[in-house]
Amino acid sequence: MVRVGVVGAGGRMGEEVCRAVQQAPDLTLVAAIDPAHIGGDAGGCVIMGEVNALSDLGAQVVVDFTIADAVRHNMRHYAQQKVHAVIGTSGLGDEDLRQLRRCFEGAGVNAIVAANFAIGAVLLVHFSRLAAPHMDGVEVIELHHDAKRDAPSGTAMHTARAIEEGRRAAGRGPLPPDPTTDVVLAGARGAEGAGGVHVHSVRLPGLVAHEEVLFGAPGQSLSIRHDSYDRVSFMPGVLLAVRSVADRPGVTVGLETLLGL
């Protein structure tokens, strides 16, 4: 049995992770941490407020679905407490990943960081990387619930980087410059991500997490889309990471290697 702690246990994703861990026959929930919900119940665990409690409660792996600022603080504690970390917080940048690697280097524990734990979303990024060298243009549209803090989403940023990498690996040059010369409304063409990929963000009540990648070439288009209608869609990826992190030395970014992609 792998002993698991959940940080952000009182949030929507945290609650779902607690439920998934409890239902897994090879995992057990030993700690629930959330300073905004101290004293609450997380499936039989009383929610506590400090990440320092993880090692005292016997956690071997921590799952962190908080916010980027909290992760920047928490990562040091995870490494110091010798607890493997699975981090699903969006909004982490390259410098955050460098800091994470510094924290876990030589600590004897590992970390897996992913912008999206839905298996379908991981496949979307993989398929986009494969398609990128064969098409002449591409734009990314990501759509999320209206409580999401960051834009664009981490998945959209990761998709843009994968497209850039796919083109570079195939010897294709950068995407052609945007031909738009008259922007009537500022921001109408979205933001420019890695490799010149335009990224557009939508925030609406009723949505969960969705992304569409639109490729174009003369006389044809290709659409790759993934939709998460419920947070349960992320749980197979989260549990895969929890079960795998002890055997993945250092810091692993993304689920691709765990899926053999």
Short mmCIF file of C-alpha atoms in Angstrom, two decimals:
data_model
loop_
_atom_site.label_atom_id
_atom_site.label_comp_id
_atom_site.label_asym_id
_atom_site.label_seq_id
_atom_site.Cartn_x
_atom_site.Cartn_y
_atom_site.Cartn_z
CA MET A 1 0.00 0.00 0.00
CA VAL A 2 1.33 3.42 -0.98
CA ARG A 3 0.58 6.03 1.67
CA VAL A 4 -0.67 9.24 0.03
CA GLY A 5 -1.16 12.80 1.23
CA VAL A 6 -3.20 15.38 -0.68
CA VAL A 7 -2.43 19.10 -0.49
CA GLY A 8 -5.33 21.29 -1.55
CA ALA A 9 -7.64 18.59 -0.22
CA GLY A 10 -10.56 20.99 0.26
CA GLY A 11 -10.62 22.18 -3.36
CA ARG A 12 -12.58 20.59 -6.19
CA MET A 13 -9.61 18.73 -7.62
CA GLY A 14 -8.32 17.87 -4.16
CA GLU A 15 -11.64 16.32 -3.17
CA GLU A 16 -11.64 14.23 -6.33
CA VAL A 17 -8.08 13.06 -5.71
CA CYS A 18 -8.94 12.06 -2.13
CA ARG A 19 -11.90 10.05 -3.42
CA ALA A 20 -9.79 8.34 -6.11
CA VAL A 21 -7.05 7.41 -3.64
CA GLN A 22 -9.57 5.94 -1.23
CA GLN A 23 -11.12 3.82 -3.97
CA ALA A 24 -7.77 2.46 -5.21
CA PRO A 25 -6.97 -0.94 -3.68
CA ASP A 26 -3.21 -0.31 -3.56
CA LEU A 27 -3.29 3.23 -2.11
CA THR A 28 -4.31 4.66 1.24
CA LEU A 29 -5.04 8.27 2.17
CA VAL A 30 -3.08 9.23 5.30
CA ALA A 31 -2.98 13.04 5.11
CA ALA A 32 -5.21 15.85 3.84
CA ILE A 33 -3.77 19.38 3.90
CA ASP A 34 -5.55 22.62 3.11
CA PRO A 35 -5.13 25.80 5.19
CA ALA A 36 -8.45 27.13 3.87
CA HIS A 37 -10.40 24.09 5.14
CA ILE A 38 -8.77 23.19 8.46
CA GLY A 39 -10.90 20.76 10.47
CA GLY A 40 -12.95 19.64 7.51
CA ASP A 41 -13.40 16.04 6.51
CA ALA A 42 -11.61 14.51 3.52
CA GLY A 43 -13.04 11.02 3.38
CA GLY A 44 -12.20 10.16 6.96
CA CYS A 45 -9.07 12.32 7.22
CA VAL A 46 -9.31 15.53 9.21
CA ILE A 47 -7.94 18.34 7.05
CA MET A 48 -4.84 19.98 8.53
CA GLY A 49 -3.20 23.25 7.64
CA GLU A 50 0.54 22.60 7.38
CA VAL A 51 2.49 20.59 4.81
CA ASN A 52 4.99 19.83 7.58
CA ALA A 53 2.49 17.25 8.83
CA LEU A 54 3.00 14.99 5.79
CA SER A 55 6.02 13.04 7.03
CA ASP A 56 4.63 12.84 10.59
CA LEU A 57 1.50 11.18 9.16
CA GLY A 58 3.58 8.72 7.16
CA ALA A 59 2.92 9.99 3.63
CA GLN A 60 5.19 8.49 0.99
CA VAL A 61 3.71 10.45 -1.93
CA VAL A 62 2.02 13.85 -1.91
CA VAL A 63 -0.38 15.05 -4.59
CA ASP A 64 -0.45 18.86 -4.85
CA PHE A 65 -3.33 20.58 -6.64
CA THR A 66 -3.01 24.05 -5.13
CA ILE A 67 -1.86 27.23 -6.90
CA ALA A 68 1.53 28.14 -8.34
CA ASP A 69 2.54 30.39 -5.42
CA ALA A 70 1.76 27.62 -2.93
CA VAL A 71 3.74 25.04 -4.92
CA ARG A 72 6.76 27.37 -4.98
CA HIS A 73 6.67 27.29 -1.18
CA ASN A 74 5.68 23.64 -0.75
CA MET A 75 8.25 22.02 -3.04
CA ARG A 76 11.08 22.64 -0.59
CA HIS A 77 9.12 21.01 2.23
CA TYR A 78 8.36 17.92 0.15
CA ALA A 79 12.03 17.40 -0.67
CA GLN A 80 13.13 18.08 2.92
CA GLN A 81 10.55 15.63 4.28
CA LYS A 82 11.60 12.93 1.79
CA VAL A 83 8.14 12.70 0.24
CA HIS A 84 7.71 12.01 -3.47
CA ALA A 85 5.60 14.71 -5.16
CA VAL A 86 2.96 14.63 -7.89
CA ILE A 87 2.20 18.22 -8.89
CA GLY A 88 -0.78 19.17 -11.03
CA THR A 89 -0.82 22.91 -10.51
CA SER A 90 -1.06 25.07 -13.61
CA GLY A 91 0.85 28.31 -14.06
CA LEU A 92 4.36 27.01 -13.36
CA GLY A 93 7.06 28.41 -15.62
CA ASP A 94 10.52 27.29 -16.71
CA GLU A 95 12.17 28.96 -13.71
CA ASP A 96 9.79 27.10 -11.38
CA LEU A 97 10.79 23.79 -12.96
CA ARG A 98 14.47 24.68 -12.57
CA GLN A 99 13.88 25.45 -8.91
CA LEU A 100 11.97 22.19 -8.49
CA ARG A 101 14.89 20.26 -9.95
CA ARG A 102 17.28 22.03 -7.60
CA CYS A 103 15.08 21.13 -4.62
CA PHE A 104 14.84 17.44 -5.50
CA GLU A 105 18.39 16.95 -6.77
CA GLY A 106 20.12 14.62 -4.36
CA ALA A 107 17.10 14.58 -2.03
CA GLY A 108 16.43 10.88 -2.55
CA VAL A 109 12.86 11.51 -3.63
CA ASN A 110 11.30 12.34 -6.99
CA ALA A 111 8.62 14.53 -8.53
CA ILE A 112 6.24 14.33 -11.49
CA VAL A 113 4.80 17.60 -12.79
CA ALA A 114 2.04 17.70 -15.40
CA ALA A 115 -0.08 20.50 -16.79
CA ASN A 116 -2.91 18.06 -17.45
CA PHE A 117 -3.48 14.56 -16.06
CA ALA A 118 -6.24 13.59 -18.50
CA ILE A 119 -4.89 10.79 -20.70
CA GLY A 120 -6.81 12.20 -23.67
CA ALA A 121 -5.14 15.59 -23.25
CA VAL A 122 -1.70 13.94 -23.20
CA LEU A 123 -2.59 12.17 -26.44
CA LEU A 124 -3.80 15.48 -27.95
CA VAL A 125 -0.38 17.00 -27.35
CA HIS A 126 1.33 13.92 -28.78
CA PHE A 127 -0.84 13.92 -31.91
CA SER A 128 -0.22 17.66 -32.35
CA ARG A 129 3.52 17.08 -32.26
CA LEU A 130 3.15 14.42 -34.96
CA ALA A 131 0.97 16.62 -37.18
CA ALA A 132 2.99 19.82 -36.83
CA PRO A 133 5.63 19.18 -39.55
CA HIS A 134 2.99 18.25 -42.12
CA MET A 135 0.75 21.33 -41.91
CA ASP A 136 1.42 24.97 -42.76
CA GLY A 137 -0.38 26.76 -39.94
CA VAL A 138 -1.83 26.05 -36.52
CA GLU A 139 -3.69 27.79 -33.70
CA VAL A 140 -4.69 26.57 -30.25
CA ILE A 141 -7.97 27.34 -28.50
CA GLU A 142 -8.26 26.39 -24.84
CA LEU A 143 -11.53 26.65 -22.93
CA HIS A 144 -11.94 26.42 -19.14
CA HIS A 145 -14.32 27.19 -16.29
CA ASP A 146 -14.53 30.82 -15.23
CA ALA A 147 -12.74 30.22 -11.90
CA LYS A 148 -9.43 29.31 -13.53
CA ARG A 149 -6.74 31.78 -12.47
CA ASP A 150 -4.20 31.56 -15.30
CA ALA A 151 -4.42 32.09 -19.04
CA PRO A 152 -3.37 30.55 -21.30
CA SER A 153 -3.61 27.15 -19.64
CA GLY A 154 -0.53 25.11 -18.95
CA THR A 155 -1.77 22.50 -21.43
CA ALA A 156 -2.05 25.11 -24.20
CA MET A 157 1.48 26.32 -23.50
CA HIS A 158 2.73 22.74 -23.52
CA THR A 159 0.92 22.09 -26.80
CA ALA A 160 2.57 25.10 -28.44
CA ARG A 161 6.00 23.89 -27.30
CA ALA A 162 5.28 20.38 -28.62
CA ILE A 163 4.28 21.81 -32.00
CA GLU A 164 7.48 23.84 -32.13
CA GLU A 165 9.54 20.78 -31.17
CA GLY A 166 7.81 18.61 -33.75
CA ARG A 167 8.56 21.05 -36.55
CA ARG A 168 12.15 21.54 -35.46
CA ALA A 169 12.79 17.78 -35.19
CA ALA A 170 11.51 17.32 -38.74
CA GLY A 171 13.69 20.11 -40.10
CA ARG A 172 10.77 22.41 -40.73
CA GLY A 173 11.29 26.11 -40.14
CA PRO A 174 9.20 28.34 -37.93
CA LEU A 175 5.58 29.02 -38.76
CA PRO A 176 5.03 31.84 -41.26
CA PRO A 177 4.36 35.24 -39.71
CA ASP A 178 0.77 36.25 -39.03
CA PRO A 179 -0.52 37.97 -42.19
CA THR A 180 -3.04 40.07 -40.25
CA THR A 181 -2.22 43.75 -40.74
CA ASP A 182 -5.32 45.46 -39.36
CA VAL A 183 -6.23 44.38 -35.82
CA VAL A 184 -9.54 46.14 -35.20
CA LEU A 185 -9.82 44.95 -31.60
CA ALA A 186 -6.69 44.55 -29.48
CA GLY A 187 -6.04 40.90 -28.64
CA ALA A 188 -8.29 39.58 -31.41
CA ARG A 189 -5.49 37.35 -32.70
CA GLY A 190 -4.77 35.88 -29.29
CA ALA A 191 -1.33 35.54 -27.73
CA GLU A 192 1.77 34.18 -29.41
CA GLY A 193 3.20 31.09 -27.77
CA ALA A 194 6.28 29.01 -28.48
CA GLY A 195 7.22 28.81 -32.14
CA GLY A 196 4.80 31.57 -33.08
CA VAL A 197 1.73 29.43 -32.34
CA HIS A 198 -1.27 31.63 -31.62
CA VAL A 199 -3.14 30.66 -28.45
CA HIS A 200 -6.67 31.78 -27.55
CA SER A 201 -8.27 31.44 -24.09
CA VAL A 202 -11.99 31.13 -23.34
CA ARG A 203 -13.43 31.32 -19.81
CA LEU A 204 -17.10 30.46 -19.27
CA PRO A 205 -19.28 29.04 -16.50
CA GLY A 206 -20.30 25.47 -17.21
CA LEU A 207 -17.01 24.44 -18.80
CA VAL A 208 -14.42 22.18 -17.17
CA ALA A 209 -11.29 21.78 -19.37
CA HIS A 210 -11.21 21.68 -23.16
CA GLU A 211 -8.69 22.27 -25.93
CA GLU A 212 -8.82 22.28 -29.72
CA VAL A 213 -5.79 22.45 -32.02
CA LEU A 214 -6.61 23.68 -35.53
CA PHE A 215 -4.12 22.91 -38.31
CA GLY A 216 -4.38 24.33 -41.81
CA ALA A 217 -2.80 23.69 -45.21
CA PRO A 218 -3.89 24.53 -48.75
CA GLY A 219 -7.29 22.97 -49.39
CA GLN A 220 -7.57 21.18 -46.02
CA SER A 221 -7.68 21.49 -42.25
CA LEU A 222 -7.17 19.15 -39.32
CA SER A 223 -8.82 19.53 -35.90
CA ILE A 224 -7.63 17.70 -32.78
CA ARG A 225 -9.85 18.23 -29.74
CA HIS A 226 -10.06 16.95 -26.21
CA ASP A 227 -12.86 17.59 -23.72
CA SER A 228 -12.93 16.91 -19.99
CA TYR A 229 -16.55 17.05 -18.86
CA ASP A 230 -15.83 16.00 -15.28
CA ARG A 231 -12.79 16.13 -13.01
CA VAL A 232 -12.91 12.36 -12.74
CA SER A 233 -11.24 12.39 -16.19
CA PHE A 234 -7.97 13.44 -14.54
CA MET A 235 -7.86 10.65 -11.97
CA PRO A 236 -6.38 7.78 -14.04
CA GLY A 237 -3.41 10.02 -14.85
CA VAL A 238 -3.05 11.15 -11.24
CA LEU A 239 -3.07 7.57 -9.96
CA LEU A 240 -0.61 6.52 -12.66
CA ALA A 241 1.76 9.25 -11.49
CA VAL A 242 1.32 8.31 -7.81
CA ARG A 243 2.19 4.69 -8.59
CA SER A 244 5.12 5.63 -10.85
CA VAL A 245 6.88 8.53 -9.12
CA ALA A 246 9.09 6.42 -6.84
CA ASP A 247 10.63 4.75 -9.91
CA ARG A 248 11.23 7.98 -11.89
CA PRO A 249 14.49 9.53 -10.64
CA GLY A 250 14.56 13.31 -10.35
CA VAL A 251 11.86 15.48 -11.86
CA THR A 252 9.66 14.19 -14.69
CA VAL A 253 7.65 16.75 -16.65
CA GLY A 254 4.48 15.44 -18.28
CA LEU A 255 2.92 12.01 -18.49
CA GLU A 256 4.24 11.16 -21.95
CA THR A 257 7.09 8.95 -20.73
CA LEU A 258 4.79 7.19 -18.27
CA LEU A 259 2.54 6.27 -21.20
CA GLY A 260 5.43 5.21 -23.41
CA LEU A 261 4.91 8.07 -25.89
#
